[in-house]
Coordinates of C-alpha atoms and ligand atoms in Angstrom, one line a residue:
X19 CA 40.2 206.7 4.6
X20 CA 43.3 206.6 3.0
X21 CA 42.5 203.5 0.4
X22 CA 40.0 205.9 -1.1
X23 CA 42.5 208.2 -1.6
X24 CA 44.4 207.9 -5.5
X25 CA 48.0 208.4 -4.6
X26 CA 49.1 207.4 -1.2
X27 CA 51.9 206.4 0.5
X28 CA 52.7 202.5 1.8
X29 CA 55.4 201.2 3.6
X30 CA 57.4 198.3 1.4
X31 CA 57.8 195.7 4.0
X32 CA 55.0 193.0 3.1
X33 CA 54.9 192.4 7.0
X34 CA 53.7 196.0 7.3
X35 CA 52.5 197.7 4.4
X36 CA 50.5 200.3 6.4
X37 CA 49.3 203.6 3.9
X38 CA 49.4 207.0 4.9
X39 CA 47.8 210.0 3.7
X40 CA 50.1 212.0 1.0
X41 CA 49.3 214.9 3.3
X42 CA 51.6 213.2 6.1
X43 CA 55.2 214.0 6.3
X44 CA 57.5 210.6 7.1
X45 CA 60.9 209.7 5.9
X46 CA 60.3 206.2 7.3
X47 CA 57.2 204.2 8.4
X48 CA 56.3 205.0 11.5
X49 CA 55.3 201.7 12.5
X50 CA 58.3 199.6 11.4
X51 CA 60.9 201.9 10.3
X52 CA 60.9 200.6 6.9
X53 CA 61.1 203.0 3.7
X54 CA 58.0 204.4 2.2
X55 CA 56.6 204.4 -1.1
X56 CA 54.0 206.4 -3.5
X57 CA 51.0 204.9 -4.7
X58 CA 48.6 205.4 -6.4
X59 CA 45.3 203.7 -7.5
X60 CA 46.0 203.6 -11.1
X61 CA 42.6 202.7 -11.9
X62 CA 41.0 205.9 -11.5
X63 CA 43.3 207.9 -12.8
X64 CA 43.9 209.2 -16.8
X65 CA 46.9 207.1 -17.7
X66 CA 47.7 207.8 -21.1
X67 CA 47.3 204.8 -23.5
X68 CA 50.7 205.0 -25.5
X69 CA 53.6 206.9 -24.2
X70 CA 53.8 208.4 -27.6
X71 CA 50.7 210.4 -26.3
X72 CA 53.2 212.2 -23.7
X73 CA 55.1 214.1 -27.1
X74 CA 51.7 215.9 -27.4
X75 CA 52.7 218.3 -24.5
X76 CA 55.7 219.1 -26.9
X77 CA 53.6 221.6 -28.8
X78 CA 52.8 223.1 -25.1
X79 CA 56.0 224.7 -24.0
X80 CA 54.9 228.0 -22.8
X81 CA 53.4 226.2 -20.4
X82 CA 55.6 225.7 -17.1
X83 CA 54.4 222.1 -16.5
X84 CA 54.8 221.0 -20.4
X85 CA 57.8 222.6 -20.4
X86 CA 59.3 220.8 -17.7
X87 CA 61.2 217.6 -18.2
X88 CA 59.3 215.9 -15.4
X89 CA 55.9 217.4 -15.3
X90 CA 55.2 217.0 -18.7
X91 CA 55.0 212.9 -17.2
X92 CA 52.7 214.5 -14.4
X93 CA 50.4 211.9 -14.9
X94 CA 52.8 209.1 -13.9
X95 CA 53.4 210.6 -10.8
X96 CA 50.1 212.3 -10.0
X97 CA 50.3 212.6 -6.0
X98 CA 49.7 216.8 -6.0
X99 CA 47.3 218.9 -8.4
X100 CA 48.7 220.9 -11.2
X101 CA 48.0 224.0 -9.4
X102 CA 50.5 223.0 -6.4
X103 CA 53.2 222.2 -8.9
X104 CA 57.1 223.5 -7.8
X105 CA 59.0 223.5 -11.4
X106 CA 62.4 225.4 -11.8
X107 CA 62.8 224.5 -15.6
X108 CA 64.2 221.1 -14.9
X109 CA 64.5 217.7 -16.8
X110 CA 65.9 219.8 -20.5
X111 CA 68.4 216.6 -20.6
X112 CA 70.2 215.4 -23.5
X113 CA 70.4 211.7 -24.7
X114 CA 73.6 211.3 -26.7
X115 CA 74.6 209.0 -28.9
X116 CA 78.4 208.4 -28.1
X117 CA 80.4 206.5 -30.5
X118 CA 83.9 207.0 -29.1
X119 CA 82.3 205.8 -25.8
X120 CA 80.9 202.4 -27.2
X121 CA 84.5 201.7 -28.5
X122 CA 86.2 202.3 -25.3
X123 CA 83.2 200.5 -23.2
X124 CA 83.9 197.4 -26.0
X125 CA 80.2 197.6 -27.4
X126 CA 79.1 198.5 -31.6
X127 CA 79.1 202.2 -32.4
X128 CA 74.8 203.1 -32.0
X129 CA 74.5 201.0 -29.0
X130 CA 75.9 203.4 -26.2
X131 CA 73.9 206.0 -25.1
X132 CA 74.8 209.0 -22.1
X133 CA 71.8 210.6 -20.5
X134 CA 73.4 213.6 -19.5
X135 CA 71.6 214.4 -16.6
X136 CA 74.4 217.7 -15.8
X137 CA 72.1 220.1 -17.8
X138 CA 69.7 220.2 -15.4
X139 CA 69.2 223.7 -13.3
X140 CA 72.1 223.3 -10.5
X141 CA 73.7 221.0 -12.9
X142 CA 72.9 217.9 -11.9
X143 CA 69.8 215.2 -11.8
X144 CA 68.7 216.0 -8.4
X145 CA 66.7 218.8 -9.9
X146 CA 64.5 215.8 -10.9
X147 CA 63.7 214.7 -7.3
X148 CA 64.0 218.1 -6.2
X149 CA 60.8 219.7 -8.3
X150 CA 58.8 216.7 -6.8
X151 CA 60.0 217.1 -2.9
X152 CA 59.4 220.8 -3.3
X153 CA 55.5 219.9 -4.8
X154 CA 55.1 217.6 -1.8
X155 CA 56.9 220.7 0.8
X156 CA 54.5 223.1 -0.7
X157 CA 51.1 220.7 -0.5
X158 CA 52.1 220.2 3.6
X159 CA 53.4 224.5 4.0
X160 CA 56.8 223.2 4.9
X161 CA 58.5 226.4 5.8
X162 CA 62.6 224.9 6.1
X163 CA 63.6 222.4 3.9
X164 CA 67.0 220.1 5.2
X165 CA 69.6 217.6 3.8
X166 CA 72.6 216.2 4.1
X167 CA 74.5 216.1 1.2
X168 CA 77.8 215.2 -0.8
X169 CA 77.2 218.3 -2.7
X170 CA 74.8 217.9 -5.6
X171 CA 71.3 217.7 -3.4
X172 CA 72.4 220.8 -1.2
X173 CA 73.4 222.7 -4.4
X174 CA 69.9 221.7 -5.8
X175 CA 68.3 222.3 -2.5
X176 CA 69.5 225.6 -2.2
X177 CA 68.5 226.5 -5.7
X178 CA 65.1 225.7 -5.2
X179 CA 64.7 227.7 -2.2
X180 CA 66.2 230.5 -3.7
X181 CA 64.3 230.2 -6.7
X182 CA 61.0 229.9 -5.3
X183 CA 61.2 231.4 -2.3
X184 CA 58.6 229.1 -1.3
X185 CA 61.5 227.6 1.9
X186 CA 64.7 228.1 3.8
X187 CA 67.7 225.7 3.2
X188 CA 69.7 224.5 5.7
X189 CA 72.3 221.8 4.5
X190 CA 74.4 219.4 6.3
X191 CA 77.6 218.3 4.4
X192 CA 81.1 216.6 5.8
X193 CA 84.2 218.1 6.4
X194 CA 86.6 218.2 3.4
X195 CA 84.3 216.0 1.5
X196 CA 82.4 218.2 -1.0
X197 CA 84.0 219.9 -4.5
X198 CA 84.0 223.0 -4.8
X199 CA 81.8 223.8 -7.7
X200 CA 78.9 222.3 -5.7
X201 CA 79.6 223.9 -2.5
X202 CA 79.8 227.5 -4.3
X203 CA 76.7 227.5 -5.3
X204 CA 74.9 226.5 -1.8
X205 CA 76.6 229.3 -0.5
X206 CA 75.9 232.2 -3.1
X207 CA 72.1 231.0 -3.7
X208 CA 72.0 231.5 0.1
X209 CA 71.3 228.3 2.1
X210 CA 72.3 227.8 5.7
X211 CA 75.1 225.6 5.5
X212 CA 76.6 223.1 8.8
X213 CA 79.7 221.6 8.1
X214 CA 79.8 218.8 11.0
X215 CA 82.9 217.3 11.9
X216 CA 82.3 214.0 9.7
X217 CA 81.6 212.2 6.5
X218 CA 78.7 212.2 4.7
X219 CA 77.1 209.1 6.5
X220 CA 77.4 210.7 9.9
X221 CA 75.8 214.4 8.7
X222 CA 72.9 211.8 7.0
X223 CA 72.0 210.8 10.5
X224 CA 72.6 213.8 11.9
X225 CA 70.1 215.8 9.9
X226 CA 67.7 212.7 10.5
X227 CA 67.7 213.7 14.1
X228 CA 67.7 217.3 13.1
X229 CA 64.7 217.9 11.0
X230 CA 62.3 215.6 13.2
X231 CA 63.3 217.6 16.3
X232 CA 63.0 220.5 14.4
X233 CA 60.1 219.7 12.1
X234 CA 62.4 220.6 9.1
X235 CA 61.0 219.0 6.1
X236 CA 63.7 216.4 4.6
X237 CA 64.6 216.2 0.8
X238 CA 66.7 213.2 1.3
X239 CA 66.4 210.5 -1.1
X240 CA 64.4 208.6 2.2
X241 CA 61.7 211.0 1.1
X242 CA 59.0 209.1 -1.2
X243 CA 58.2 212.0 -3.2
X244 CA 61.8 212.7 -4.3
X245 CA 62.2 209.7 -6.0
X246 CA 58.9 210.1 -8.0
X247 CA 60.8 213.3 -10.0
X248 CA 63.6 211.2 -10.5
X249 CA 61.7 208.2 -12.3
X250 CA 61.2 210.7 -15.1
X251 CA 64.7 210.1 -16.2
X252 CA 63.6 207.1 -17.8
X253 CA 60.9 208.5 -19.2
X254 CA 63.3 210.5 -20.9
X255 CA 65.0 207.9 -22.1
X256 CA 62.2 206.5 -23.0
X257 CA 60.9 208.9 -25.3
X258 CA 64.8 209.9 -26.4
X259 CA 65.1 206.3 -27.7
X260 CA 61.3 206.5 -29.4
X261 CA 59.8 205.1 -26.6
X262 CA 61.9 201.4 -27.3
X263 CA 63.0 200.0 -23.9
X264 CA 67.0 199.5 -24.0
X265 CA 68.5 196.2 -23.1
X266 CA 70.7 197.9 -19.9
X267 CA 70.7 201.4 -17.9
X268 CA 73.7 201.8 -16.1
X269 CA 73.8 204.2 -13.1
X270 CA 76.1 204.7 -10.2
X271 CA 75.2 203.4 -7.2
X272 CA 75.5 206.3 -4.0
X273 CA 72.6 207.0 -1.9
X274 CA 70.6 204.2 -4.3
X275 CA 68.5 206.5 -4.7
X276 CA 68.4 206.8 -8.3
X277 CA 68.5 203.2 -9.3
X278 CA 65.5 203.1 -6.9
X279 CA 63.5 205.4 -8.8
X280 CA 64.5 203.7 -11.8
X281 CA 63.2 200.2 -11.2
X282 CA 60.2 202.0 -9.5
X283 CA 59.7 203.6 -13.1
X284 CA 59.8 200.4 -15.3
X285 CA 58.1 198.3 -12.7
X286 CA 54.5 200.8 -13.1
X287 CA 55.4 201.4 -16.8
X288 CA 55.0 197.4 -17.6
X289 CA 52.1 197.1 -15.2
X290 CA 50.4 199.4 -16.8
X291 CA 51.0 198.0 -20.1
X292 CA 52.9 200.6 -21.4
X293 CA 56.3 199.0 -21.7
X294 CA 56.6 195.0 -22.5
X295 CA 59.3 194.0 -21.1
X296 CA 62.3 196.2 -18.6
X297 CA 65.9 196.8 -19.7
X298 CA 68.2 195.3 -17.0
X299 CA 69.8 197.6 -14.4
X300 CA 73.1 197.9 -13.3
X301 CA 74.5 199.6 -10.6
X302 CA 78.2 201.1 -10.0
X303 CA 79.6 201.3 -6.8
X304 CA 83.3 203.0 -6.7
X305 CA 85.8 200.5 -5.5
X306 CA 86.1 202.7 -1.4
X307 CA 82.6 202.5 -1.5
X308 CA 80.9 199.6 -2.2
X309 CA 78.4 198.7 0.5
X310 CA 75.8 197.4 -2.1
X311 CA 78.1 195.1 -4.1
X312 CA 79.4 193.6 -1.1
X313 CA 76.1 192.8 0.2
X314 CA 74.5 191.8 -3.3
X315 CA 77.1 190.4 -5.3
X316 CA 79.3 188.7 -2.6
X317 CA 77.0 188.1 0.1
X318 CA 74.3 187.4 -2.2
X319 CA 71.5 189.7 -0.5
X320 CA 68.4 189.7 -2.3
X321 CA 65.3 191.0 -2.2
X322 CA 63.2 187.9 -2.1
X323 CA 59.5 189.7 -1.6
X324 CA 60.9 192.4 1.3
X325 CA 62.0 189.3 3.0
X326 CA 65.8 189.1 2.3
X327 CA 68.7 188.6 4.7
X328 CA 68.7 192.4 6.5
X329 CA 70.9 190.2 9.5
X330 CA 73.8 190.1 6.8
X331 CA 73.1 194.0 6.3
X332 CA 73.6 194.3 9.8
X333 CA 76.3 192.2 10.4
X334 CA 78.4 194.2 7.2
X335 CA 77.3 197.7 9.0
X336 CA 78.8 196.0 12.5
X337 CA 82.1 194.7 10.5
X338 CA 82.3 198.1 8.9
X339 CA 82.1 199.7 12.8
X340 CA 84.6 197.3 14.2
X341 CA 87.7 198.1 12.0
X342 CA 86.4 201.5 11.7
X343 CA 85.8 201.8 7.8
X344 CA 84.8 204.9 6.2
X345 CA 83.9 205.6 2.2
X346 CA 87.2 207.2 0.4
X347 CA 86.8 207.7 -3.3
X348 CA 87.8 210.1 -6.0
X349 CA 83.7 210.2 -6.9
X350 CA 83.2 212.1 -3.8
X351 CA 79.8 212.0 -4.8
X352 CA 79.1 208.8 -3.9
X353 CA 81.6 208.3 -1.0
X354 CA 79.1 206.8 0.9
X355 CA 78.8 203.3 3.2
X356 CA 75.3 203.1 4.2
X357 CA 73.1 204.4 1.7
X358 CA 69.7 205.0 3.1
X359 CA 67.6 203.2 0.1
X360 CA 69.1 200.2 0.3
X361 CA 66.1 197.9 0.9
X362 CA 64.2 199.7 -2.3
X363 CA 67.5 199.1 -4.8
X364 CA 67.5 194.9 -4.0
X365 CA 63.7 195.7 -5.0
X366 CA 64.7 197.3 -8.3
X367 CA 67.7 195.2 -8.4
X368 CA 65.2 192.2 -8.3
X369 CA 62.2 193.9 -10.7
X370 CA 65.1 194.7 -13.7
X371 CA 67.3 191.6 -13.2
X372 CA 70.0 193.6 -11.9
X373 CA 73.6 193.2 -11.5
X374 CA 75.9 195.5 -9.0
X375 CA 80.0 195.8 -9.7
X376 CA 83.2 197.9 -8.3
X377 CA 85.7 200.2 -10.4
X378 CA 88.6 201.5 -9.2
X379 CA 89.4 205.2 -9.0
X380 CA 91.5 204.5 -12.0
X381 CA 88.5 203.1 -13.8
X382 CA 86.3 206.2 -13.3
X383 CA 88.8 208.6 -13.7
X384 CA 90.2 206.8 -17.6
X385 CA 86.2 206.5 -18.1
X386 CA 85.5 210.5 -17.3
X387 CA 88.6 211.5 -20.0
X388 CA 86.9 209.0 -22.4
X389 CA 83.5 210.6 -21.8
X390 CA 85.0 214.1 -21.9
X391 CA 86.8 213.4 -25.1
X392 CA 83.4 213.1 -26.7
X393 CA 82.1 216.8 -25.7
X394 CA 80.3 216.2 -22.5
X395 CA 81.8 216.3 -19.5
X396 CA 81.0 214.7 -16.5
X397 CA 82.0 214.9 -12.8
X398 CA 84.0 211.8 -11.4
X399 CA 81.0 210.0 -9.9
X400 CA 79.1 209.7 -13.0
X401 CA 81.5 208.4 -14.9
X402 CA 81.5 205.4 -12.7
X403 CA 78.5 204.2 -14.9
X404 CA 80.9 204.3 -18.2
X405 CA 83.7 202.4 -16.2
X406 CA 81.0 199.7 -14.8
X407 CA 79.3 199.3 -18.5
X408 CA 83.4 198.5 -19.5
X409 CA 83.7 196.1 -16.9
X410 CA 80.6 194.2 -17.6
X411 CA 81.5 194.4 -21.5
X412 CA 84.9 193.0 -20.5
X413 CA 82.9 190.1 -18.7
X414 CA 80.4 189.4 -21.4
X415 CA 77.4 190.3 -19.0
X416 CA 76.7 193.2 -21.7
X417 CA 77.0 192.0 -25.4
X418 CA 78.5 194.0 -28.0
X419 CA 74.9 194.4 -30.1
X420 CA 73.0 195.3 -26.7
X421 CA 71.9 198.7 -26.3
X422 CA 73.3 200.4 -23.1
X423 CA 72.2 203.7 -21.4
X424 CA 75.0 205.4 -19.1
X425 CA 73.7 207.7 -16.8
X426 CA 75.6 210.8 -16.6
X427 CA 74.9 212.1 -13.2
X428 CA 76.5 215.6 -12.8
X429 CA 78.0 218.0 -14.9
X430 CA 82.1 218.4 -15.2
X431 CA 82.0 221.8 -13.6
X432 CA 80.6 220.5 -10.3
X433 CA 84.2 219.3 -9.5
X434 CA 87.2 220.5 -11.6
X435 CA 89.8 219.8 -9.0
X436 CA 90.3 216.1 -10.0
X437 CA 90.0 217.1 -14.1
X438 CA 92.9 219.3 -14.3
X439 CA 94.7 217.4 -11.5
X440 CA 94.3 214.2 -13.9
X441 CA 95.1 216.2 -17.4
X442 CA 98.1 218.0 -15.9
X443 CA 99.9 214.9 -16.3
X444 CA 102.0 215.2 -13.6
X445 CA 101.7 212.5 -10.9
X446 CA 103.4 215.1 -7.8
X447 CA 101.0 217.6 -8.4
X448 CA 97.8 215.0 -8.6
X449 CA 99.0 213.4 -5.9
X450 CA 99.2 216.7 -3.5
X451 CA 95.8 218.2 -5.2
X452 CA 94.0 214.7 -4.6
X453 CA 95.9 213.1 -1.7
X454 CA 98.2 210.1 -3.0
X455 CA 95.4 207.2 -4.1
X456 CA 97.7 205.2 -6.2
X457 CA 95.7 206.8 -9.1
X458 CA 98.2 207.1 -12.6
X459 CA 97.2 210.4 -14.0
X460 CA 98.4 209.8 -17.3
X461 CA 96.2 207.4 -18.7
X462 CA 94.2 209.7 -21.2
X463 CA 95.9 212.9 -20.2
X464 CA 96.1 216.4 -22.3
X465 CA 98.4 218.6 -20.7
X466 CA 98.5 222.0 -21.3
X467 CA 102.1 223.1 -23.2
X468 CA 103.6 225.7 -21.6
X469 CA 105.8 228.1 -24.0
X470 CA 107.3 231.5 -23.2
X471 CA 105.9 234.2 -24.6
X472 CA 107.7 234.4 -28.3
X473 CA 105.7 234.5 -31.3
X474 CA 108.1 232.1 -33.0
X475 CA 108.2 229.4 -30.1
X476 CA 104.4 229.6 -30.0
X477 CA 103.7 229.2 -33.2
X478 CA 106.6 226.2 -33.4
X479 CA 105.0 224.7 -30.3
X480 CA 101.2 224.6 -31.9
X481 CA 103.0 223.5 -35.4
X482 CA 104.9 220.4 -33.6
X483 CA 101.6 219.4 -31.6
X484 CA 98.8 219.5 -34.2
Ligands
LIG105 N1 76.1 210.9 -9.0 C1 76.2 212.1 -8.5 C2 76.8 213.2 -9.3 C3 75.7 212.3 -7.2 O1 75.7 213.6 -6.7 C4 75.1 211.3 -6.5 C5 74.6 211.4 -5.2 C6 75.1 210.0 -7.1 C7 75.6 209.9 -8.4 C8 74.5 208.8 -6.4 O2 73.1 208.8 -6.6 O3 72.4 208.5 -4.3 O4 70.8 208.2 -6.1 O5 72.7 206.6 -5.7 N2 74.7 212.5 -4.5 C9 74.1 212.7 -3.2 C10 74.3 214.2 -2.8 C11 74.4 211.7 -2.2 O6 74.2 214.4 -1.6 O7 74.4 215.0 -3.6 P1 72.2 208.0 -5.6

């Protein structure tokens, strides 16, 4: 019987709720068609006491799952046995302290933060999810693994699969709508890739219909387990910030995936006792992709117990339809209209008093130079977070003494196209690298200096530039 069992899986409507098994495979409940959750019956489990207990495993390294930057949290998310653990190394992030960031976001130097999420594996936080899905794949003897991506999952996807050997990859992306840096590596770590003639939302359906025809197991974030890897992040934060709970995390908003998984992880943490109170949440669409704010900031949709207004989801979905809208954004990573977690954000939205803005391409693209400029890099869409975290300084949501966590998503390799397009200073050749946008290059620009190859001008040129 399933409520015997100590992690589980429940849908999240209250008028359904039904559990499942963690041995079943569903991307949606099969009853109502409503997302699914892990559960898990924390009373008879070994939840440390203190979070301080989880540095112990620090002194445990050689061993895979301490070493690991999510399973050394195995026991806040405890759905599989040690033994069926998948672990590629990931979660060895980096929270930095970024004083040139807090003065350009318009907060005191010590109270920005970047979790810099690009040093995972494949370079980016889905490594977090990924590790997890794969436990999950391996626990039901998945033998193909799908998604459809903007680039990151498939690249993490495919690493897994070629790293453990364990599945085959098969990845759906868009045409035109990946960068390259992501794309390369699905391709050389070998993963079957389909390039359908559409954006991102239509190869999301797509390999929907795909993977249950096929029985292809789906690492989508509409897979449970996925997001379980990713609440680690804030236990990373966490532990980075000695275990004191920031006043905001900032995160772009795509799939919704992430800031899912985050309110998921400080909703257990303070019901459990471990955490006394939850930072507040904030989530970044881009400006040509902004699905959530319109439905949450200027149509008001809420979560209100699983009970909110889905007819005005609908109805946006229809008007999007009618005048035949698409996502276009520089943060190709989160081009997307109809992210697939959307009912499980307003949830985390609601848990962590959340609040959802817009930036421009502009915004994310000043924000990634600024970011940059500091010695991490990021790729466009995570630098969305930085731009949003200005914006709400600007409008006094954030206070100059609060302490604010960015999410960097993604690593600035994943997509150099639109970083030397924007440092080249030159508006023609942006504009016919990146399609004309309206986007000023110059904001925060460092050009290269070309000089010809004398000693004397080289030297001169260096001399008048330092
Ligand atoms: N940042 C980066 C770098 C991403 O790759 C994504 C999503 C997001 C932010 C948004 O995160 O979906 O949890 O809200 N990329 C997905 C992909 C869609 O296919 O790689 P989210």
């Amino acid at each position: 019987m399933i409520r015997s069992e100590i992690a589980f899986q429940k849908c999240i409507s209250p008028d359904c709720g039904t559990a499942f098994g963690v041995s079943e495979v569903h991307v949606a409940c099969p009853r109502c068609g409503d997302l699914l959750d892990v559960q898990y019956d924390w009373g008879r489990l070994p939840v440390p006491g203190r979070l301080q207990e989880f540095e112990q495993k620090w002194s445990h390294r050689h061993d895979p799952l301490s070493f690991s930057g999510v399973w050394r949290f195995h026991e806040l998310l405890p759905f599989a046995p040690p033994e069926q653990v998948v672990t590629a190394g990931e979660g060895q992030t980096l929270l930095q302290q970024a004083d040139g960031v807090a003065t350009y976001v318009g907060v005191q130097p010590g109270r920005l933060f970047l979790q810099y999420e690009g040093m995972n594996p494949s370079g980016s936080f889905k490594d977090n999810g990924m590790s997890a899905a794969f436990t999950h794949a391996r626990h039901v003897g998945a033998q193909r693994a799908a998604c459809a991506s903007t680039g990151n999952t498939s690249a993490s996807l495919a690493m897994y699969c070629a790293v453990t050997r364990l599945m085959k990859a098969v990845i759906f992306i868009g045409s035109g709508k990946i960068a390259y840096g992501k794309l390369s590596q699905a391709l050389e770590y070998g993963a079957l890739t389909v390039q359908i003639a559409g954006d991102f939302d239509d190869a999301m359906v797509r390999v929907q219909e795909v993977s249950r025809d096929l029985g292809i197991y789906l690492v989508n974030s509409v897979n449970p387990f996925r997001l379980e890897g990713q609440k680690t992040i804030m236990y990373r934060v966490l532990e980075s910030l000695r275990w004191e709970v920031p006043d905001w995390i900032v995160v772009p908003g795509g799939n919704l995936g992430n800031s899912s998984a985050f309110g998921k992880a400080f909703s257990e943490l303070h019901c459990l006792g471990l955490i006394d109170r939850v930072p507040r949440l904030a989530v970044i669409n881009a400006g040509g992709a902004d699905t959530l704010y319109q439905l949450h900031q200027v149509r008001g949709v809420r979560w209100q117990g699983g009970r909110g207004d889905m007819a005005a989801v609908d109805e946006y979905y229809a008007s999007l339809d009618r005048e035949h809208k698409k996502a276009s954004t520089i943060a190709s990573a989160i081009e997307i209209n109809r992210p697939v977690n959307l009912r499980k954000c307003l949830r985390a939205l609601d848990c962590c008093d959340g609040v959802v803005r817009q930036v421009s391409d502009q915004e994310i693209l000043d924000a990634k130079a600024q970011v940059g400029a500091g010695g991490i890099g990021c790729e466009p869409a995570s630098a969305a977070s930085v731009a949003g975290a200005r914006l709400l300084a600007a409008e006094g949501v954030i206070r100059p003494g609060e302490r604010v966590v960015c999410i960097l998503t993604g690593h600035q390799l994943k997509d150099p196209t639109a970083t030397v397009a924007y440092h080249s200073g030159d508006q023609q050749k942006f504009d016919e690298v990146l399609g004309s946008r309206g986007i000023r290059c110059a904001s925060f620009a460092n050009r290269a200096i070309a000089v010809p190859n004398e000693l004397d001008q080289i030297i001169h040129a260096i001399e008048s530039h330092s």
